[in-house]
Short mmCIF file of N, CA and C and ligand atoms in Angstrom, two decimals:
data_model
loop_
_atom_site.label_atom_id
_atom_site.label_comp_id
_atom_site.label_asym_id
_atom_site.label_seq_id
_atom_site.Cartn_x
_atom_site.Cartn_y
_atom_site.Cartn_z
N MET A 1 14.31 -13.83 13.05
CA MET A 1 13.15 -12.50 12.89
C MET A 1 12.25 -13.50 12.86
N ARG A 2 11.93 -14.57 12.68
CA ARG A 2 10.66 -15.64 12.56
C ARG A 2 10.34 -15.58 14.19
N GLU A 3 10.93 -15.60 14.92
CA GLU A 3 10.74 -15.62 16.57
C GLU A 3 9.94 -14.79 16.71
N ASP A 4 9.48 -13.80 16.04
CA ASP A 4 8.56 -11.61 16.29
C ASP A 4 7.54 -12.07 15.98
N ILE A 5 7.33 -13.29 15.40
CA ILE A 5 5.86 -13.18 14.69
C ILE A 5 5.32 -13.93 15.32
N GLN A 6 4.13 -13.67 15.35
CA GLN A 6 2.67 -14.41 16.86
C GLN A 6 2.24 -15.78 15.78
N GLU A 7 1.92 -15.07 14.44
CA GLU A 7 0.90 -15.66 13.64
C GLU A 7 1.05 -15.03 11.69
N VAL A 8 1.74 -16.35 10.99
CA VAL A 8 1.93 -15.59 10.10
C VAL A 8 0.34 -15.83 8.91
N LEU A 9 -0.36 -14.43 8.77
CA LEU A 9 -1.37 -14.37 8.06
C LEU A 9 -1.71 -14.91 6.40
N PHE A 10 0.06 -14.43 6.28
CA PHE A 10 -0.21 -14.44 4.11
C PHE A 10 1.04 -15.16 3.47
N THR A 11 1.24 -16.24 3.03
CA THR A 11 2.18 -16.32 3.10
C THR A 11 3.09 -16.39 0.95
N GLU A 12 3.83 -16.23 0.87
CA GLU A 12 4.69 -15.57 -0.03
C GLU A 12 3.77 -16.47 -1.60
N GLU A 13 3.07 -17.25 -0.69
CA GLU A 13 2.54 -17.53 -2.64
C GLU A 13 0.69 -17.42 -2.06
N GLN A 14 0.74 -17.31 -1.53
CA GLN A 14 -1.08 -16.21 -1.40
C GLN A 14 -0.79 -15.38 -2.04
N ILE A 15 0.60 -14.38 -1.59
CA ILE A 15 0.78 -13.17 -1.63
C ILE A 15 0.89 -13.09 -3.49
N LYS A 16 1.79 -14.31 -3.92
CA LYS A 16 1.82 -13.91 -5.81
C LYS A 16 0.72 -14.44 -6.20
N ASP A 17 -0.38 -15.05 -5.74
CA ASP A 17 -1.85 -15.36 -6.02
C ASP A 17 -2.55 -13.95 -6.44
N LYS A 18 -2.20 -13.71 -5.48
CA LYS A 18 -3.42 -12.83 -4.88
C LYS A 18 -3.00 -11.47 -6.16
N THR A 19 -1.62 -10.85 -5.82
CA THR A 19 -1.09 -9.93 -7.03
C THR A 19 -1.41 -9.85 -8.05
N LYS A 20 -1.11 -11.80 -8.91
CA LYS A 20 -1.02 -11.50 -10.35
C LYS A 20 -3.04 -11.58 -10.34
N GLU A 21 -3.70 -12.01 -9.47
CA GLU A 21 -5.19 -11.87 -10.41
C GLU A 21 -5.45 -9.91 -9.52
N ILE A 22 -4.99 -9.37 -9.27
CA ILE A 22 -5.70 -7.95 -8.79
C ILE A 22 -4.84 -7.54 -10.58
N GLY A 23 -3.42 -7.26 -10.77
CA GLY A 23 -2.26 -7.35 -12.19
C GLY A 23 -3.52 -7.92 -13.32
N LYS A 24 -3.86 -8.92 -13.41
CA LYS A 24 -4.78 -8.90 -14.09
C LYS A 24 -6.05 -8.11 -14.76
N ARG A 25 -6.84 -7.31 -13.69
CA ARG A 25 -7.88 -6.97 -13.67
C ARG A 25 -7.37 -5.37 -13.87
N ILE A 26 -6.05 -4.98 -13.36
CA ILE A 26 -5.80 -3.87 -13.97
C ILE A 26 -5.84 -4.25 -15.40
N SER A 27 -5.22 -4.73 -16.29
CA SER A 27 -4.73 -4.94 -17.34
C SER A 27 -5.99 -4.36 -17.86
N GLU A 28 -6.69 -5.13 -17.39
CA GLU A 28 -7.89 -5.13 -18.27
C GLU A 28 -9.09 -3.89 -18.46
N ASP A 29 -9.06 -3.73 -17.14
CA ASP A 29 -9.88 -2.24 -16.74
C ASP A 29 -8.92 -0.40 -17.80
N TYR A 30 -7.48 -1.15 -16.99
CA TYR A 30 -6.62 -0.12 -17.77
C TYR A 30 -6.14 0.17 -19.69
N LYS A 31 -7.45 -0.87 -20.33
CA LYS A 31 -7.03 -0.65 -21.40
C LYS A 31 -7.32 -0.11 -22.20
N GLY A 32 -6.05 0.65 -23.04
CA GLY A 32 -5.70 1.68 -23.52
C GLY A 32 -6.04 3.01 -23.27
N LYS A 33 -5.89 2.79 -21.60
CA LYS A 33 -5.44 4.56 -20.87
C LYS A 33 -4.35 4.62 -20.84
N ASP A 34 -3.87 5.88 -20.46
CA ASP A 34 -3.03 6.52 -19.63
C ASP A 34 -1.59 5.55 -18.23
N LEU A 35 -1.96 5.33 -17.81
CA LEU A 35 -1.45 4.31 -16.99
C LEU A 35 -0.39 5.07 -15.99
N ILE A 36 -0.36 5.08 -14.78
CA ILE A 36 0.47 5.58 -13.96
C ILE A 36 0.58 5.15 -13.17
N LEU A 37 1.16 4.09 -12.37
CA LEU A 37 1.69 3.63 -11.10
C LEU A 37 2.26 4.39 -9.62
N ILE A 38 1.59 5.00 -8.81
CA ILE A 38 2.28 5.83 -7.84
C ILE A 38 2.62 5.09 -6.26
N GLY A 39 4.02 4.59 -6.04
CA GLY A 39 3.40 3.59 -5.26
C GLY A 39 4.14 5.10 -3.55
N ILE A 40 3.60 4.52 -2.56
CA ILE A 40 4.13 5.12 -1.53
C ILE A 40 5.18 4.60 -0.56
N LEU A 41 6.45 5.17 -0.85
CA LEU A 41 7.37 4.91 0.25
C LEU A 41 7.20 4.67 1.14
N LYS A 42 7.70 3.53 2.02
CA LYS A 42 8.38 1.93 1.37
C LYS A 42 8.21 1.51 1.72
N GLY A 43 6.83 1.62 2.19
CA GLY A 43 5.76 -0.40 2.89
C GLY A 43 5.69 -0.72 1.60
N SER A 44 5.17 -0.47 0.66
CA SER A 44 4.99 -0.73 -1.20
C SER A 44 5.67 -1.47 -2.05
N VAL A 45 7.39 -1.08 -1.90
CA VAL A 45 8.18 -1.06 -2.96
C VAL A 45 7.97 -2.50 -3.05
N MET A 46 7.52 -3.45 -2.36
CA MET A 46 7.68 -4.63 -2.82
C MET A 46 6.23 -5.51 -3.56
N PHE A 47 5.51 -4.35 -2.88
CA PHE A 47 3.48 -5.24 -4.14
C PHE A 47 3.89 -4.32 -5.35
N MET A 48 4.31 -3.41 -5.32
CA MET A 48 4.77 -2.50 -6.13
C MET A 48 5.96 -3.55 -7.95
N ALA A 49 7.11 -3.59 -6.75
CA ALA A 49 7.75 -4.90 -7.84
C ALA A 49 6.52 -5.73 -8.73
N ASP A 50 6.50 -6.33 -7.98
CA ASP A 50 5.67 -7.52 -8.05
C ASP A 50 4.55 -7.45 -9.09
N LEU A 51 3.30 -6.34 -8.65
CA LEU A 51 2.17 -6.26 -9.07
C LEU A 51 2.54 -5.66 -10.36
N MET A 52 3.98 -4.94 -11.19
CA MET A 52 3.70 -4.05 -11.91
C MET A 52 3.88 -4.49 -13.17
N LYS A 53 4.90 -6.76 -12.54
CA LYS A 53 5.65 -7.35 -13.67
C LYS A 53 3.69 -8.18 -14.03
N GLU A 54 2.62 -8.68 -13.26
CA GLU A 54 1.29 -9.09 -13.68
C GLU A 54 0.57 -8.10 -14.58
N ILE A 55 1.54 -6.88 -14.73
CA ILE A 55 0.14 -5.60 -15.37
C ILE A 55 0.72 -5.90 -16.73
N LYS A 56 -0.06 -6.33 -18.06
CA LYS A 56 0.14 -6.15 -19.53
C LYS A 56 0.08 -5.41 -20.26
N ILE A 57 -0.30 -4.77 -19.74
CA ILE A 57 -0.77 -3.27 -20.67
C ILE A 57 0.39 -2.84 -20.31
N PRO A 58 1.03 -0.85 -21.50
CA PRO A 58 1.81 -0.04 -21.21
C PRO A 58 1.65 0.87 -19.71
N CYS A 59 2.74 1.18 -19.09
CA CYS A 59 2.72 1.90 -18.07
C CYS A 59 3.48 2.32 -17.67
N SER A 60 3.76 3.10 -16.78
CA SER A 60 4.87 3.69 -15.88
C SER A 60 4.85 4.33 -14.35
N MET A 61 5.97 4.05 -13.28
CA MET A 61 5.54 4.47 -12.53
C MET A 61 6.05 5.66 -11.43
N ASP A 62 6.00 5.89 -10.51
CA ASP A 62 6.40 6.86 -9.79
C ASP A 62 6.29 6.95 -8.55
N PHE A 63 7.54 7.60 -7.12
CA PHE A 63 6.98 7.38 -5.98
C PHE A 63 6.62 8.99 -4.80
N MET A 64 5.94 8.24 -4.36
CA MET A 64 6.22 8.96 -3.51
C MET A 64 6.51 8.92 -1.55
N SER A 65 6.78 10.32 -1.29
CA SER A 65 7.07 10.07 0.00
C SER A 65 6.27 10.83 1.34
N VAL A 66 5.92 9.96 1.83
CA VAL A 66 4.99 10.89 3.16
C VAL A 66 5.13 10.69 3.97
N SER A 67 5.07 10.69 5.39
CA SER A 67 5.20 10.70 6.53
C SER A 67 4.05 10.55 7.08
N SER A 68 4.08 9.75 8.43
CA SER A 68 2.81 9.82 9.33
C SER A 68 3.09 8.74 10.43
N TYR A 69 2.96 8.29 10.66
CA TYR A 69 3.70 7.20 11.58
C TYR A 69 4.94 7.64 12.96
N GLY A 70 6.16 7.62 11.71
CA GLY A 70 7.41 7.65 13.11
C GLY A 70 7.84 7.15 13.30
N ASN A 71 8.35 5.96 14.80
CA ASN A 71 8.67 4.75 15.28
C ASN A 71 7.06 4.61 15.92
N SER A 72 5.73 5.14 15.89
CA SER A 72 5.32 3.86 16.62
C SER A 72 4.13 3.74 15.75
N THR A 73 3.43 3.00 16.58
CA THR A 73 1.55 1.92 15.73
C THR A 73 1.09 2.49 15.53
N GLU A 74 0.44 3.63 15.90
CA GLU A 74 -0.18 5.09 15.69
C GLU A 74 -0.16 5.81 14.56
N SER A 75 -1.28 6.42 13.65
CA SER A 75 -1.18 7.01 13.14
C SER A 75 -1.63 8.31 13.87
N THR A 76 0.38 9.44 13.86
CA THR A 76 -0.30 10.56 14.17
C THR A 76 -1.40 11.90 14.04
N GLY A 77 -2.13 11.27 12.29
CA GLY A 77 -3.39 12.09 12.08
C GLY A 77 -2.31 13.21 11.15
N ARG A 78 -1.49 13.26 11.12
CA ARG A 78 -0.46 14.74 10.21
C ARG A 78 -0.27 14.03 9.42
N VAL A 79 0.11 14.38 7.73
CA VAL A 79 0.89 13.55 7.00
C VAL A 79 1.74 14.81 5.94
N LYS A 80 2.79 14.59 6.28
CA LYS A 80 3.87 15.66 5.37
C LYS A 80 4.16 15.03 4.08
N ILE A 81 4.59 15.32 3.03
CA ILE A 81 4.82 14.99 2.04
C ILE A 81 6.23 15.04 2.00
N LEU A 82 7.42 14.26 1.64
CA LEU A 82 8.71 14.42 1.74
C LEU A 82 9.85 13.94 0.80
N LYS A 83 9.08 13.78 -0.14
CA LYS A 83 9.18 13.38 -1.82
C LYS A 83 8.00 13.29 -2.74
N ASP A 84 7.53 14.44 -3.43
CA ASP A 84 6.96 14.56 -4.20
C ASP A 84 7.13 13.64 -5.86
N LEU A 85 5.58 14.10 -6.47
CA LEU A 85 6.40 13.11 -7.56
C LEU A 85 7.41 13.89 -8.28
N ASP A 86 8.10 12.38 -9.60
CA ASP A 86 8.81 13.56 -10.48
C ASP A 86 8.11 14.21 -12.02
N PHE A 87 6.83 13.67 -12.11
CA PHE A 87 6.81 14.20 -13.63
C PHE A 87 5.34 14.91 -13.26
N SER A 88 4.47 15.73 -14.20
CA SER A 88 3.29 15.82 -14.54
C SER A 88 1.76 14.77 -14.48
N ILE A 89 1.39 15.20 -13.76
CA ILE A 89 -0.19 13.39 -13.70
C ILE A 89 -1.51 13.91 -14.74
N GLU A 90 -1.06 14.92 -14.91
CA GLU A 90 -2.56 16.26 -16.12
C GLU A 90 -2.90 15.24 -16.83
N GLY A 91 -4.35 15.31 -17.02
CA GLY A 91 -3.77 13.82 -17.36
C GLY A 91 -4.61 12.54 -18.26
N LYS A 92 -3.61 12.07 -16.63
CA LYS A 92 -3.35 10.60 -16.57
C LYS A 92 -3.96 9.84 -15.34
N ASP A 93 -4.35 8.45 -15.65
CA ASP A 93 -5.05 7.22 -15.60
C ASP A 93 -3.19 7.41 -14.23
N ILE A 94 -4.40 7.20 -13.10
CA ILE A 94 -3.48 7.18 -11.66
C ILE A 94 -4.56 6.47 -11.30
N LEU A 95 -2.91 5.69 -10.69
CA LEU A 95 -3.22 4.16 -9.63
C LEU A 95 -2.33 4.81 -8.47
N ILE A 96 -2.45 5.43 -7.24
CA ILE A 96 -1.39 4.92 -6.56
C ILE A 96 -1.35 3.47 -5.55
N VAL A 97 -0.90 3.19 -4.84
CA VAL A 97 -0.57 1.65 -5.13
C VAL A 97 0.16 2.09 -3.12
N GLU A 98 -0.82 1.19 -2.35
CA GLU A 98 -0.72 0.96 -1.17
C GLU A 98 -0.57 -0.85 -0.41
N ASP A 99 0.88 -0.33 0.55
CA ASP A 99 0.76 -2.04 1.14
C ASP A 99 -0.27 -2.34 1.58
N ILE A 100 -0.94 -0.90 2.60
CA ILE A 100 -1.95 -1.40 3.52
C ILE A 100 -2.72 0.27 3.74
N VAL A 101 -4.26 -0.48 3.50
CA VAL A 101 -4.65 1.34 4.44
C VAL A 101 -5.82 0.76 5.72
N ASP A 102 -5.04 1.75 6.85
CA ASP A 102 -5.77 1.46 7.76
C ASP A 102 -6.71 2.70 8.52
N SER A 103 -6.09 3.92 8.74
CA SER A 103 -7.12 4.77 8.96
C SER A 103 -7.80 5.68 7.54
N GLY A 104 -7.07 5.35 6.70
CA GLY A 104 -7.23 6.10 6.30
C GLY A 104 -6.69 7.50 5.82
N ILE A 105 -6.44 7.75 6.74
CA ILE A 105 -6.22 8.74 6.89
C ILE A 105 -5.06 9.75 5.91
N THR A 106 -3.79 9.11 5.24
CA THR A 106 -3.16 9.24 4.88
C THR A 106 -2.89 9.33 2.97
N LEU A 107 -4.13 7.85 2.91
CA LEU A 107 -4.61 7.92 1.16
C LEU A 107 -6.09 9.80 0.88
N SER A 108 -6.23 9.81 2.01
CA SER A 108 -7.29 10.89 1.96
C SER A 108 -6.77 11.69 1.21
N TYR A 109 -5.79 12.15 2.15
CA TYR A 109 -4.64 13.31 1.66
C TYR A 109 -4.52 13.53 1.10
N LEU A 110 -3.60 12.47 0.00
CA LEU A 110 -2.84 12.17 -0.44
C LEU A 110 -3.89 12.21 -2.13
N LYS A 111 -4.96 11.84 -2.02
CA LYS A 111 -5.87 11.94 -2.91
C LYS A 111 -6.24 13.30 -3.43
N ASP A 112 -6.95 14.19 -2.45
CA ASP A 112 -6.67 15.39 -2.54
C ASP A 112 -6.12 16.47 -2.98
N TYR A 113 -4.45 15.77 -2.19
CA TYR A 113 -3.49 16.26 -2.83
C TYR A 113 -3.77 16.49 -4.50
N LEU A 114 -3.60 15.30 -4.57
CA LEU A 114 -3.34 14.40 -5.97
C LEU A 114 -4.50 15.09 -7.16
N TYR A 115 -5.66 15.66 -6.59
CA TYR A 115 -6.78 15.37 -7.69
C TYR A 115 -6.45 17.28 -8.07
N SER A 116 -5.86 17.96 -7.25
CA SER A 116 -5.80 19.37 -7.48
C SER A 116 -5.03 19.77 -9.10
N ARG A 117 -4.29 17.78 -9.18
CA ARG A 117 -3.23 18.55 -9.79
C ARG A 117 -3.92 17.69 -11.71
N LYS A 118 -5.23 17.55 -11.92
CA LYS A 118 -6.03 17.29 -12.80
C LYS A 118 -5.92 16.31 -13.25
N PRO A 119 -5.79 15.13 -12.72
CA PRO A 119 -5.52 13.31 -13.41
C PRO A 119 -6.66 13.42 -14.03
N ASN A 120 -6.93 12.25 -15.23
CA ASN A 120 -8.03 11.94 -15.78
C ASN A 120 -8.83 11.16 -14.60
N SER A 121 -8.17 10.40 -14.15
CA SER A 121 -8.45 8.99 -12.98
C SER A 121 -7.75 9.24 -11.91
N LEU A 122 -8.17 8.84 -10.19
CA LEU A 122 -7.24 8.00 -9.58
C LEU A 122 -7.82 7.45 -8.90
N GLU A 123 -7.67 6.27 -8.13
CA GLU A 123 -7.84 5.83 -7.38
C GLU A 123 -7.00 4.50 -7.18
N ILE A 124 -7.49 3.88 -6.24
CA ILE A 124 -6.30 3.22 -5.21
C ILE A 124 -6.16 1.04 -5.13
N ALA A 125 -4.91 0.87 -5.63
CA ALA A 125 -4.82 -0.06 -5.57
C ALA A 125 -4.20 -0.34 -4.09
N THR A 126 -4.89 -1.39 -2.95
CA THR A 126 -3.76 -1.27 -1.87
C THR A 126 -3.87 -2.95 -1.54
N LEU A 127 -2.58 -3.68 -1.42
CA LEU A 127 -2.91 -5.07 -0.95
C LEU A 127 -3.32 -5.73 0.43
N LEU A 128 -3.54 -4.97 1.37
CA LEU A 128 -4.13 -4.57 3.06
C LEU A 128 -4.86 -4.23 2.85
N ASN A 129 -5.72 -4.27 3.63
CA ASN A 129 -6.91 -3.58 4.04
C ASN A 129 -7.99 -4.20 5.39
N LYS A 130 -7.84 -2.53 6.76
CA LYS A 130 -7.70 -3.19 8.03
C LYS A 130 -9.33 -2.26 7.97
N PRO A 131 -10.57 -2.70 7.59
CA PRO A 131 -11.37 -1.93 7.72
C PRO A 131 -12.10 -1.23 8.80
N GLU A 132 -12.17 -2.50 10.36
CA GLU A 132 -12.54 -1.76 11.28
C GLU A 132 -12.08 -0.27 11.55
N ARG A 133 -10.37 -0.15 11.10
CA ARG A 133 -9.76 1.51 11.92
C ARG A 133 -9.63 2.46 10.83
N ARG A 134 -10.63 2.39 10.11
CA ARG A 134 -10.98 3.43 9.05
C ARG A 134 -11.59 4.87 9.74
N GLN A 135 -10.54 5.79 9.50
CA GLN A 135 -11.68 6.72 10.08
C GLN A 135 -12.15 8.15 9.20
N THR A 136 -12.52 7.24 7.17
CA THR A 136 -12.30 8.05 6.47
C THR A 136 -12.88 7.71 5.50
N SER A 137 -14.00 8.31 4.09
CA SER A 137 -14.30 7.48 3.67
C SER A 137 -13.09 6.79 2.25
N ILE A 138 -12.94 6.53 2.19
CA ILE A 138 -11.10 5.38 1.54
C ILE A 138 -11.42 4.83 0.57
N LYS A 139 -12.01 3.69 -0.29
CA LYS A 139 -12.44 2.93 -0.33
C LYS A 139 -11.07 2.59 -1.78
N PRO A 140 -10.62 2.08 -1.60
CA PRO A 140 -10.25 1.57 -2.58
C PRO A 140 -9.90 0.68 -3.66
N LYS A 141 -10.22 0.69 -4.52
CA LYS A 141 -10.48 0.35 -6.80
C LYS A 141 -10.59 -1.96 -6.19
N TYR A 142 -8.80 -1.29 -5.40
CA TYR A 142 -8.72 -3.00 -5.72
C TYR A 142 -7.85 -3.54 -4.46
N MET A 143 -8.68 -4.34 -3.60
CA MET A 143 -7.59 -4.63 -2.09
C MET A 143 -7.57 -6.04 -2.74
N GLY A 144 -6.08 -6.45 -1.97
CA GLY A 144 -5.66 -7.77 -2.09
C GLY A 144 -6.55 -8.57 -0.67
N PHE A 145 -6.02 -8.68 0.30
CA PHE A 145 -6.34 -8.79 1.63
C PHE A 145 -7.21 -7.97 2.74
N ASN A 146 -8.63 -8.88 3.49
CA ASN A 146 -9.19 -7.25 4.49
C ASN A 146 -8.08 -8.17 5.65
N VAL A 147 -7.47 -7.76 6.22
CA VAL A 147 -7.01 -7.81 7.28
C VAL A 147 -7.56 -7.48 9.39
N PRO A 148 -7.61 -8.22 10.47
CA PRO A 148 -7.50 -8.12 11.59
C PRO A 148 -7.12 -6.69 12.16
N ASP A 149 -7.76 -5.92 13.24
CA ASP A 149 -7.18 -5.02 13.57
C ASP A 149 -5.98 -5.05 15.02
N ALA A 150 -4.50 -5.80 14.00
CA ALA A 150 -3.91 -6.41 15.08
C ALA A 150 -2.14 -5.22 13.59
N PHE A 151 -1.00 -5.45 14.26
CA PHE A 151 0.47 -4.40 14.08
C PHE A 151 0.79 -5.59 12.65
N LEU A 152 1.11 -5.82 11.64
CA LEU A 152 1.08 -6.50 10.37
C LEU A 152 2.62 -6.42 10.10
N VAL A 153 3.30 -7.00 9.95
CA VAL A 153 5.02 -6.49 9.66
C VAL A 153 5.29 -7.91 8.10
N GLY A 154 6.27 -7.32 7.36
CA GLY A 154 6.58 -8.16 6.13
C GLY A 154 6.16 -7.65 4.65
N TYR A 155 7.02 -8.28 4.17
CA TYR A 155 6.68 -7.52 2.51
C TYR A 155 7.05 -6.08 2.58
N GLY A 156 7.09 -5.66 2.96
CA GLY A 156 6.88 -4.36 3.15
C GLY A 156 7.03 -3.52 4.34
N LEU A 157 5.77 -4.14 5.15
CA LEU A 157 5.54 -3.25 5.97
C LEU A 157 6.88 -3.34 7.42
N ASP A 158 6.90 -2.29 8.11
CA ASP A 158 7.67 -2.05 8.68
C ASP A 158 7.47 -1.51 10.47
N TYR A 159 8.12 -2.46 11.39
CA TYR A 159 8.06 -1.64 12.06
C TYR A 159 9.12 -1.38 13.23
N ALA A 160 9.29 -0.13 12.83
CA ALA A 160 10.80 1.16 13.30
C ALA A 160 11.57 0.40 12.38
N GLU A 161 11.21 0.38 10.56
CA GLU A 161 12.29 0.47 9.21
C GLU A 161 12.38 -1.38 9.33
N LYS A 162 12.16 -2.16 10.32
CA LYS A 162 12.61 -3.52 10.13
C LYS A 162 11.30 -4.33 9.98
N TYR A 163 12.10 -5.83 9.28
CA TYR A 163 10.46 -6.52 9.39
C TYR A 163 10.49 -6.70 7.73
N ARG A 164 10.83 -5.49 6.69
CA ARG A 164 9.65 -4.93 5.83
C ARG A 164 10.25 -5.90 5.01
N ASN A 165 11.65 -7.29 5.35
CA ASN A 165 12.74 -8.21 4.26
C ASN A 165 11.78 -9.66 4.27
N LEU A 166 11.26 -9.64 5.81
CA LEU A 166 10.22 -10.67 5.93
C LEU A 166 9.51 -11.04 3.72
N PRO A 167 9.14 -11.86 3.62
CA PRO A 167 8.76 -12.55 2.37
C PRO A 167 7.28 -13.02 2.36
N TYR A 168 6.65 -13.13 4.08
CA TYR A 168 4.85 -13.08 4.33
C TYR A 168 4.64 -12.23 4.70
N ILE A 169 3.41 -12.07 5.08
CA ILE A 169 2.58 -11.13 5.95
C ILE A 169 2.47 -11.56 7.48
N GLY A 170 3.20 -11.13 8.18
CA GLY A 170 2.46 -11.44 9.68
C GLY A 170 2.01 -10.43 10.45
N VAL A 171 1.67 -10.98 12.07
CA VAL A 171 1.43 -10.37 12.54
C VAL A 171 2.52 -10.22 14.03
N LEU A 172 3.00 -8.98 14.56
CA LEU A 172 4.53 -8.92 15.06
C LEU A 172 3.73 -8.90 16.31
N LYS A 173 4.82 -10.03 17.59
CA LYS A 173 4.23 -9.97 18.47
C LYS A 173 4.00 -9.20 19.63
N GLU A 174 3.14 -8.73 20.70
CA GLU A 174 2.84 -7.34 21.66
C GLU A 174 4.11 -6.76 22.25
N LYS A 175 4.49 -7.99 22.33
CA LYS A 175 6.13 -8.01 23.20
C LYS A 175 7.46 -7.30 22.27
N ILE A 176 7.32 -6.24 21.73
CA ILE A 176 7.74 -6.20 20.90
C ILE A 176 7.73 -4.75 20.10
N TYR A 177 6.71 -4.08 20.22
CA TYR A 177 6.03 -2.59 20.71
C TYR A 177 5.28 -2.01 22.08
N LYS A 178 5.09 -2.75 23.07
CA LYS A 178 4.06 -2.71 24.05
C LYS A 178 5.60 -2.63 25.04
P1 LIG B 201 -3.84 5.52 7.28
O1 LIG B 201 -3.60 6.90 7.32
O2 LIG B 201 -4.07 5.20 8.85
O3 LIG B 201 -4.34 4.94 6.75
O4 LIG B 201 -1.95 4.53 7.75
C1 LIG B 201 -1.37 4.73 6.86
C2 LIG B 201 -0.38 3.73 6.52
O5 LIG B 201 -0.08 3.14 8.09
C3 LIG B 201 0.53 2.71 5.95
O6 LIG B 201 0.67 2.68 4.24
C4 LIG B 201 1.35 1.61 6.80
O7 LIG B 201 2.34 2.45 5.77
C5 LIG B 201 1.10 2.57 8.45
N1 LIG B 201 0.21 1.13 7.86
C6 LIG B 201 -0.59 0.51 8.68
N2 LIG B 201 -0.86 -0.23 9.50
C7 LIG B 201 0.15 -1.06 9.38
C8 LIG B 201 0.51 -2.14 10.10
O8 LIG B 201 -0.09 -2.76 10.46
N3 LIG B 201 1.70 -2.71 9.82
C9 LIG B 201 2.56 -1.30 9.71
N4 LIG B 201 2.45 -0.83 9.05
C10 LIG B 201 1.50 -0.35 8.77
MG1 LIG B 202 2.80 2.99 3.77
#
């Protein structure tokens, strides 16, 4: 798989350090609150698992699955809920956990959707942020790294469901998807 990667942007070690830092901030900010982490399947699973271990206050987790990309590398702008939450979030402090915020279309839709269920608060934690590509006013409260406008894979991020198992994050060679 390494031969399909043009450049490694973040190593396992760098991701670990950053996750620790974000977990520490969340632990301080949410002390005494009723925190629920909501992971967006499937890209967020690695970050969710590692981040949760770095949160030192009581919290629970749930997952949602939404479709936006199919097998292409461009967002379709359409968001469909494939798996909804298992529990009520009314009065809870919700932190959406994402792998990457790109156009922001997925999250802007999800935020509106979840707000209607009356959480006490609703914020976003994303490992990666692609500011150049933003089409919405979404601003994650916690952001790991800003990344350039390139197609990235690894540590949960996929291209056509592959490469999620890479322990690092890298730029996928253009010839793989062009
Ligand atoms: P958005 O709605 O455009 O912000 O897209 C968000 C979702 O698109 C993310 O949760 C990812 O699953 C996927 N995505 C965006 N950029 C990339 C990328 O560079 N590599 C892999 N998946 C990506
Ligand atoms: Mg995703």
